């Protein structure tokens, strides 16, 4: 009995020591490891690219000399997309040449070919509500020159609009074997997808940099979230109130990589004789889209798709826009002229109204 009691006491003491010792060792390990693992370094920058504000917040683990200029490299990469490929106003870009040599087949870069292919897919699926061969109409409305508080704007004549529409209805873009041909009288304008395409470029850049643990990048109305925050919390993306662009109507709570694009009538507009004209044109009427929408937000994995679809859904309105979003398996949120919100079921799990 005594022997048994001794064993029992020894076992209790052993258990107590283990009970005290183990947690202490674990605590020391945690403190030690916590001391070793450095918090990611944060880099921030604000630039003007593609005629809009370009904001970056990037988290880098094990920062070194190579990562010091990471925001500068990303800005340069996006600027090059604009100045080498997409801008139709900069002499020397691919699009500038394609437009200048309308009527002729031209070899283009793989990147531009891929962008145009995706645009043509969205054009077909949207019944032509989205159409990057809208360049002559954009010029006719002089959208690029619109400025706040602009006076003396005169909307284009009906017959001039009709001439643009005739070409757009009769002709279409030819795209094959790495070549493009814009019919004469037609011009390409990639204003509706430039920022989304930029986010896709940034996404590729980040994927090739394993030191980047997380990032949030915004180019105007398009935002990319990537990886995770150092504290493990979710990314929060504010959705602008289209009735007062200094305010937000709600927040998207996102985990990992997403692209969010918003198209709204508040982004670019001009007023004349009590009438307000915004920058999203209906390619069937040749006039600013009259779909009773104030803004559309798309949530997708792909930048170009989210940007193209926000423009397309704005033109289509709630009913047809919802169908288009479902077709591409993306989430959409509409705000109509009455301030009502409509969204896909999937969007409800990310969006919180404020
Ligand atoms: P977003 O702000 O992304 O909706 O793009 C609007 C810009 O795309 C305009 O400033 C025009 O340059 C161009 N655009 C306007 N309407 C359309 C349309 N229906 N399809 C394609 N591009 C358009
Ligand atoms: Mg767009």
PDB file of C-alpha atoms in Angstrom, residues 38-258:
ATOM      1  CA  UNK A  38       9.710  40.239 -38.323  1.00  0.00           C
ATOM      2  CA  UNK A  39       6.504  42.103 -39.144  1.00  0.00           C
ATOM      3  CA  UNK A  40       6.174  42.692 -42.889  1.00  0.00           C
ATOM      4  CA  UNK A  41       7.504  46.045 -44.072  1.00  0.00           C
ATOM      5  CA  UNK A  42       4.799  48.388 -45.428  1.00  0.00           C
ATOM      6  CA  UNK A  43       5.302  50.507 -48.548  1.00  0.00           C
ATOM      7  CA  UNK A  44       2.815  53.172 -49.631  1.00  0.00           C
ATOM      8  CA  UNK A  45       2.658  55.523 -52.610  1.00  0.00           C
ATOM      9  CA  UNK A  46       0.272  57.816 -54.486  1.00  0.00           C
ATOM     10  CA  UNK A  47       0.843  58.736 -58.154  1.00  0.00           C
ATOM     11  CA  UNK A  48      -1.150  59.917 -61.139  1.00  0.00           C
ATOM     12  CA  UNK A  49      -1.344  57.252 -63.838  1.00  0.00           C
ATOM     13  CA  UNK A  50      -3.838  56.815 -66.707  1.00  0.00           C
ATOM     14  CA  UNK A  51      -5.309  60.192 -65.795  1.00  0.00           C
ATOM     15  CA  UNK A  52      -6.352  58.951 -62.369  1.00  0.00           C
ATOM     16  CA  UNK A  53      -5.050  58.532 -58.815  1.00  0.00           C
ATOM     17  CA  UNK A  54      -2.959  55.372 -58.429  1.00  0.00           C
ATOM     18  CA  UNK A  55      -2.590  54.277 -54.775  1.00  0.00           C
ATOM     19  CA  UNK A  56      -0.484  51.427 -53.455  1.00  0.00           C
ATOM     20  CA  UNK A  57      -0.145  49.797 -50.054  1.00  0.00           C
ATOM     21  CA  UNK A  58       2.202  46.808 -50.162  1.00  0.00           C
ATOM     22  CA  UNK A  59       3.404  44.481 -47.412  1.00  0.00           C
ATOM     23  CA  UNK A  60       6.759  42.802 -47.954  1.00  0.00           C
ATOM     24  CA  UNK A  61       8.329  40.120 -45.793  1.00  0.00           C
ATOM     25  CA  UNK A  62      12.125  40.169 -45.600  1.00  0.00           C
ATOM     26  CA  UNK A  63      12.491  43.563 -47.255  1.00  0.00           C
ATOM     27  CA  UNK A  64      15.868  44.266 -48.792  1.00  0.00           C
ATOM     28  CA  UNK A  65      17.407  46.641 -51.324  1.00  0.00           C
ATOM     29  CA  UNK A  66      15.500  44.958 -54.142  1.00  0.00           C
ATOM     30  CA  UNK A  67      12.145  45.648 -52.487  1.00  0.00           C
ATOM     31  CA  UNK A  68      12.920  49.264 -51.526  1.00  0.00           C
ATOM     32  CA  UNK A  69      11.535  50.621 -54.800  1.00  0.00           C
ATOM     33  CA  UNK A  70       8.684  48.163 -55.225  1.00  0.00           C
ATOM     34  CA  UNK A  71       5.988  50.839 -55.532  1.00  0.00           C
ATOM     35  CA  UNK A  72       8.115  52.715 -58.104  1.00  0.00           C
ATOM     36  CA  UNK A  73       8.495  49.537 -60.177  1.00  0.00           C
ATOM     37  CA  UNK A  74       4.758  48.893 -60.098  1.00  0.00           C
ATOM     38  CA  UNK A  75       3.959  52.485 -61.103  1.00  0.00           C
ATOM     39  CA  UNK A  76       6.430  52.191 -64.001  1.00  0.00           C
ATOM     40  CA  UNK A  77       4.857  48.897 -65.078  1.00  0.00           C
ATOM     41  CA  UNK A  78       1.358  50.444 -65.178  1.00  0.00           C
ATOM     42  CA  UNK A  79       2.589  53.622 -66.863  1.00  0.00           C
ATOM     43  CA  UNK A  80       4.234  51.509 -69.581  1.00  0.00           C
ATOM     44  CA  UNK A  81       0.908  49.789 -70.265  1.00  0.00           C
ATOM     45  CA  UNK A  82      -0.583  53.225 -70.908  1.00  0.00           C
ATOM     46  CA  UNK A  83       2.296  54.775 -72.858  1.00  0.00           C
ATOM     47  CA  UNK A  84       3.320  51.696 -74.897  1.00  0.00           C
ATOM     48  CA  UNK A  85      -0.015  50.056 -75.559  1.00  0.00           C
ATOM     49  CA  UNK A  86      -3.371  51.445 -74.485  1.00  0.00           C
ATOM     50  CA  UNK A  87      -3.610  55.230 -74.738  1.00  0.00           C
ATOM     51  CA  UNK A  88      -5.109  56.440 -77.995  1.00  0.00           C
ATOM     52  CA  UNK A  89      -4.034  60.013 -77.262  1.00  0.00           C
ATOM     53  CA  UNK A  90      -0.294  59.325 -76.918  1.00  0.00           C
ATOM     54  CA  UNK A  91       1.494  59.255 -80.271  1.00  0.00           C
ATOM     55  CA  UNK A  92       3.431  55.980 -80.534  1.00  0.00           C
ATOM     56  CA  UNK A  93       1.271  53.589 -78.522  1.00  0.00           C
ATOM     57  CA  UNK A  94       0.000  50.412 -80.158  1.00  0.00           C
ATOM     58  CA  UNK A  95      -3.589  51.664 -80.091  1.00  0.00           C
ATOM     59  CA  UNK A  96      -2.503  54.983 -81.607  1.00  0.00           C
ATOM     60  CA  UNK A  97      -0.961  53.092 -84.564  1.00  0.00           C
ATOM     61  CA  UNK A  98      -3.895  50.705 -84.887  1.00  0.00           C
ATOM     62  CA  UNK A  99      -6.289  53.683 -85.109  1.00  0.00           C
ATOM     63  CA  UNK A 100      -3.996  55.701 -87.389  1.00  0.00           C
ATOM     64  CA  UNK A 101      -3.738  52.794 -89.834  1.00  0.00           C
ATOM     65  CA  UNK A 102      -7.448  51.920 -89.857  1.00  0.00           C
ATOM     66  CA  UNK A 103      -8.327  49.704 -92.794  1.00  0.00           C
ATOM     67  CA  UNK A 104      -5.017  47.798 -92.628  1.00  0.00           C
ATOM     68  CA  UNK A 105      -4.121  44.548 -90.885  1.00  0.00           C
ATOM     69  CA  UNK A 106      -1.494  45.104 -88.229  1.00  0.00           C
ATOM     70  CA  UNK A 107       0.562  42.826 -85.987  1.00  0.00           C
ATOM     71  CA  UNK A 108       0.057  43.657 -82.294  1.00  0.00           C
ATOM     72  CA  UNK A 109       1.595  42.504 -79.007  1.00  0.00           C
ATOM     73  CA  UNK A 110       0.257  39.372 -77.325  1.00  0.00           C
ATOM     74  CA  UNK A 111      -0.916  41.487 -74.385  1.00  0.00           C
ATOM     75  CA  UNK A 112      -2.996  43.864 -76.540  1.00  0.00           C
ATOM     76  CA  UNK A 113      -4.360  40.947 -78.581  1.00  0.00           C
ATOM     77  CA  UNK A 114      -5.492  39.224 -75.381  1.00  0.00           C
ATOM     78  CA  UNK A 115      -7.099  42.452 -74.092  1.00  0.00           C
ATOM     79  CA  UNK A 116      -8.992  42.986 -77.367  1.00  0.00           C
ATOM     80  CA  UNK A 117     -10.093  39.342 -77.449  1.00  0.00           C
ATOM     81  CA  UNK A 118     -11.594  39.681 -73.954  1.00  0.00           C
ATOM     82  CA  UNK A 119     -13.284  42.951 -74.974  1.00  0.00           C
ATOM     83  CA  UNK A 120     -14.873  41.251 -77.982  1.00  0.00           C
ATOM     84  CA  UNK A 121     -16.149  38.438 -75.725  1.00  0.00           C
ATOM     85  CA  UNK A 122     -17.836  40.978 -73.432  1.00  0.00           C
ATOM     86  CA  UNK A 123     -19.206  42.867 -76.463  1.00  0.00           C
ATOM     87  CA  UNK A 124     -20.846  39.691 -77.795  1.00  0.00           C
ATOM     88  CA  UNK A 125     -22.229  38.610 -74.400  1.00  0.00           C
ATOM     89  CA  UNK A 126     -23.617  42.091 -73.658  1.00  0.00           C
ATOM     90  CA  UNK A 127     -25.387  42.394 -77.019  1.00  0.00           C
ATOM     91  CA  UNK A 128     -23.086  45.300 -77.933  1.00  0.00           C
ATOM     92  CA  UNK A 129     -23.726  47.348 -74.757  1.00  0.00           C
ATOM     93  CA  UNK A 130     -19.980  47.228 -74.225  1.00  0.00           C
ATOM     94  CA  UNK A 131     -17.963  48.076 -77.335  1.00  0.00           C
ATOM     95  CA  UNK A 132     -14.380  49.354 -77.463  1.00  0.00           C
ATOM     96  CA  UNK A 133     -14.858  50.384 -81.102  1.00  0.00           C
ATOM     97  CA  UNK A 134     -16.732  53.361 -79.654  1.00  0.00           C
ATOM     98  CA  UNK A 135     -13.736  55.721 -80.191  1.00  0.00           C
ATOM     99  CA  UNK A 136     -15.338  57.997 -82.802  1.00  0.00           C
ATOM    100  CA  UNK A 137     -18.359  58.555 -80.527  1.00  0.00           C
ATOM    101  CA  UNK A 138     -16.142  59.269 -77.513  1.00  0.00           C
ATOM    102  CA  UNK A 139     -14.306  61.871 -79.643  1.00  0.00           C
ATOM    103  CA  UNK A 140     -17.551  63.322 -80.955  1.00  0.00           C
ATOM    104  CA  UNK A 141     -18.814  63.867 -77.405  1.00  0.00           C
ATOM    105  CA  UNK A 142     -15.316  65.168 -76.563  1.00  0.00           C
ATOM    106  CA  UNK A 143     -15.412  63.185 -73.295  1.00  0.00           C
ATOM    107  CA  UNK A 144     -11.654  63.375 -72.727  1.00  0.00           C
ATOM    108  CA  UNK A 145     -11.805  67.195 -72.671  1.00  0.00           C
ATOM    109  CA  UNK A 146     -14.718  67.464 -70.229  1.00  0.00           C
ATOM    110  CA  UNK A 147     -13.751  69.422 -67.170  1.00  0.00           C
ATOM    111  CA  UNK A 148     -15.526  70.261 -63.923  1.00  0.00           C
ATOM    112  CA  UNK A 149     -17.443  73.542 -64.057  1.00  0.00           C
ATOM    113  CA  UNK A 150     -17.065  73.517 -67.863  1.00  0.00           C
ATOM    114  CA  UNK A 151     -19.172  76.129 -69.605  1.00  0.00           C
ATOM    115  CA  UNK A 152     -20.480  76.330 -73.142  1.00  0.00           C
ATOM    116  CA  UNK A 153     -20.671  72.584 -73.845  1.00  0.00           C
ATOM    117  CA  UNK A 154     -22.703  71.824 -76.950  1.00  0.00           C
ATOM    118  CA  UNK A 155     -23.839  68.206 -77.395  1.00  0.00           C
ATOM    119  CA  UNK A 156     -23.133  66.695 -80.836  1.00  0.00           C
ATOM    120  CA  UNK A 157     -25.610  66.931 -83.705  1.00  0.00           C
ATOM    121  CA  UNK A 158     -27.903  63.948 -84.304  1.00  0.00           C
ATOM    122  CA  UNK A 159     -26.608  63.402 -87.848  1.00  0.00           C
ATOM    123  CA  UNK A 160     -22.993  63.271 -86.618  1.00  0.00           C
ATOM    124  CA  UNK A 161     -24.010  60.636 -84.032  1.00  0.00           C
ATOM    125  CA  UNK A 162     -25.878  58.711 -86.749  1.00  0.00           C
ATOM    126  CA  UNK A 163     -22.758  58.636 -88.964  1.00  0.00           C
ATOM    127  CA  UNK A 164     -20.701  57.053 -86.133  1.00  0.00           C
ATOM    128  CA  UNK A 165     -23.453  54.532 -85.404  1.00  0.00           C
ATOM    129  CA  UNK A 166     -23.718  53.524 -89.057  1.00  0.00           C
ATOM    130  CA  UNK A 167     -20.061  52.433 -89.119  1.00  0.00           C
ATOM    131  CA  UNK A 168     -20.315  50.666 -85.753  1.00  0.00           C
ATOM    132  CA  UNK A 169     -23.407  48.758 -86.862  1.00  0.00           C
ATOM    133  CA  UNK A 170     -22.128  47.815 -90.315  1.00  0.00           C
ATOM    134  CA  UNK A 171     -18.524  46.947 -89.507  1.00  0.00           C
ATOM    135  CA  UNK A 172     -16.674  45.056 -86.820  1.00  0.00           C
ATOM    136  CA  UNK A 173     -13.190  44.668 -85.524  1.00  0.00           C
ATOM    137  CA  UNK A 174     -11.110  41.949 -87.227  1.00  0.00           C
ATOM    138  CA  UNK A 175      -8.919  40.033 -84.795  1.00  0.00           C
ATOM    139  CA  UNK A 176      -6.960  36.951 -85.806  1.00  0.00           C
ATOM    140  CA  UNK A 177      -3.510  35.316 -85.652  1.00  0.00           C
ATOM    141  CA  UNK A 178      -1.996  38.054 -83.480  1.00  0.00           C
ATOM    142  CA  UNK A 179      -3.249  40.758 -85.879  1.00  0.00           C
ATOM    143  CA  UNK A 180      -5.959  43.390 -85.754  1.00  0.00           C
ATOM    144  CA  UNK A 181      -7.759  45.470 -88.350  1.00  0.00           C
ATOM    145  CA  UNK A 182      -9.982  48.415 -87.438  1.00  0.00           C
ATOM    146  CA  UNK A 183     -12.391  49.207 -90.286  1.00  0.00           C
ATOM    147  CA  UNK A 184     -12.051  52.671 -91.793  1.00  0.00           C
ATOM    148  CA  UNK A 185     -14.207  55.206 -89.986  1.00  0.00           C
ATOM    149  CA  UNK A 186     -13.899  53.269 -86.716  1.00  0.00           C
ATOM    150  CA  UNK A 187     -11.568  54.013 -83.771  1.00  0.00           C
ATOM    151  CA  UNK A 188     -10.723  51.974 -80.685  1.00  0.00           C
ATOM    152  CA  UNK A 189     -10.999  53.446 -77.178  1.00  0.00           C
ATOM    153  CA  UNK A 190      -9.863  51.310 -74.255  1.00  0.00           C
ATOM    154  CA  UNK A 191     -10.904  53.805 -71.570  1.00  0.00           C
ATOM    155  CA  UNK A 192     -13.398  51.304 -70.167  1.00  0.00           C
ATOM    156  CA  UNK A 193     -10.795  48.594 -69.490  1.00  0.00           C
ATOM    157  CA  UNK A 194      -7.418  50.341 -69.053  1.00  0.00           C
ATOM    158  CA  UNK A 195      -7.490  50.380 -65.259  1.00  0.00           C
ATOM    159  CA  UNK A 196      -8.675  46.800 -65.020  1.00  0.00           C
ATOM    160  CA  UNK A 197      -5.939  45.685 -67.420  1.00  0.00           C
ATOM    161  CA  UNK A 198      -3.459  47.620 -65.259  1.00  0.00           C
ATOM    162  CA  UNK A 199      -4.576  45.665 -62.191  1.00  0.00           C
ATOM    163  CA  UNK A 200      -4.020  42.389 -64.065  1.00  0.00           C
ATOM    164  CA  UNK A 201      -0.460  43.536 -64.832  1.00  0.00           C
ATOM    165  CA  UNK A 202       0.100  44.418 -61.175  1.00  0.00           C
ATOM    166  CA  UNK A 203      -1.307  41.041 -60.112  1.00  0.00           C
ATOM    167  CA  UNK A 204       1.236  39.255 -62.340  1.00  0.00           C
ATOM    168  CA  UNK A 205       4.040  41.423 -60.935  1.00  0.00           C
ATOM    169  CA  UNK A 206       3.040  40.587 -57.349  1.00  0.00           C
ATOM    170  CA  UNK A 207       2.759  36.866 -58.108  1.00  0.00           C
ATOM    171  CA  UNK A 208       6.346  36.916 -59.355  1.00  0.00           C
ATOM    172  CA  UNK A 209       7.504  38.518 -56.083  1.00  0.00           C
ATOM    173  CA  UNK A 210       7.204  35.894 -53.324  1.00  0.00           C
ATOM    174  CA  UNK A 211       8.301  38.455 -50.741  1.00  0.00           C
ATOM    175  CA  UNK A 212       5.011  40.324 -51.186  1.00  0.00           C
ATOM    176  CA  UNK A 213       2.635  38.974 -48.545  1.00  0.00           C
ATOM    177  CA  UNK A 214      -0.228  41.365 -49.202  1.00  0.00           C
ATOM    178  CA  UNK A 215      -1.243  44.454 -51.170  1.00  0.00           C
ATOM    179  CA  UNK A 216      -4.123  46.728 -51.974  1.00  0.00           C
ATOM    180  CA  UNK A 217      -3.818  48.805 -55.141  1.00  0.00           C
ATOM    181  CA  UNK A 218      -6.355  51.234 -56.569  1.00  0.00           C
ATOM    182  CA  UNK A 219      -6.484  52.880 -59.982  1.00  0.00           C
ATOM    183  CA  UNK A 220      -9.456  55.253 -60.038  1.00  0.00           C
ATOM    184  CA  UNK A 221     -12.583  53.140 -59.692  1.00  0.00           C
ATOM    185  CA  UNK A 222     -10.739  49.801 -59.892  1.00  0.00           C
ATOM    186  CA  UNK A 223      -9.163  48.100 -56.878  1.00  0.00           C
ATOM    187  CA  UNK A 224      -7.020  44.989 -56.469  1.00  0.00           C
ATOM    188  CA  UNK A 225      -6.654  43.144 -53.169  1.00  0.00           C
ATOM    189  CA  UNK A 226      -3.895  40.569 -52.907  1.00  0.00           C
ATOM    190  CA  UNK A 227      -2.628  38.171 -50.236  1.00  0.00           C
ATOM    191  CA  UNK A 228      -3.273  39.033 -46.613  1.00  0.00           C
ATOM    192  CA  UNK A 229      -2.788  41.816 -44.092  1.00  0.00           C
ATOM    193  CA  UNK A 230      -0.048  41.397 -41.457  1.00  0.00           C
ATOM    194  CA  UNK A 231      -2.641  41.212 -38.663  1.00  0.00           C
ATOM    195  CA  UNK A 232      -4.704  38.618 -40.571  1.00  0.00           C
ATOM    196  CA  UNK A 233      -7.782  40.854 -40.777  1.00  0.00           C
ATOM    197  CA  UNK A 234      -9.818  41.167 -44.004  1.00  0.00           C
ATOM    198  CA  UNK A 235      -9.378  43.818 -46.694  1.00  0.00           C
ATOM    199  CA  UNK A 236     -12.061  46.525 -46.536  1.00  0.00           C
ATOM    200  CA  UNK A 237     -13.041  48.205 -49.802  1.00  0.00           C
ATOM    201  CA  UNK A 238     -15.307  51.247 -49.564  1.00  0.00           C
ATOM    202  CA  UNK A 239     -18.000  51.731 -52.227  1.00  0.00           C
ATOM    203  CA  UNK A 240     -18.523  55.369 -53.206  1.00  0.00           C
ATOM    204  CA  UNK A 241     -21.955  56.920 -52.732  1.00  0.00           C
ATOM    205  CA  UNK A 242     -22.861  57.944 -56.313  1.00  0.00           C
ATOM    206  CA  UNK A 243     -25.065  60.772 -54.963  1.00  0.00           C
ATOM    207  CA  UNK A 244     -22.147  62.248 -52.982  1.00  0.00           C
ATOM    208  CA  UNK A 245     -18.766  60.918 -54.085  1.00  0.00           C
ATOM    209  CA  UNK A 246     -17.111  62.162 -50.870  1.00  0.00           C
ATOM    210  CA  UNK A 247     -19.199  59.594 -48.948  1.00  0.00           C
ATOM    211  CA  UNK A 248     -19.427  55.811 -49.002  1.00  0.00           C
ATOM    212  CA  UNK A 249     -22.595  53.708 -49.207  1.00  0.00           C
ATOM    213  CA  UNK A 250     -21.040  50.530 -47.911  1.00  0.00           C
ATOM    214  CA  UNK A 251     -18.035  48.299 -47.428  1.00  0.00           C
ATOM    215  CA  UNK A 252     -16.895  45.105 -49.092  1.00  0.00           C
ATOM    216  CA  UNK A 253     -15.052  42.740 -46.738  1.00  0.00           C
ATOM    217  CA  UNK A 254     -12.687  40.612 -48.773  1.00  0.00           C
ATOM    218  CA  UNK A 255     -10.203  37.856 -48.177  1.00  0.00           C
ATOM    219  CA  UNK A 256      -7.237  37.315 -50.529  1.00  0.00           C
ATOM    220  CA  UNK A 257      -7.162  38.257 -54.206  1.00  0.00           C
ATOM    221  CA  UNK A 258     -10.099  40.178 -55.722  1.00  0.00           C
TER     222      UNK A 258
END
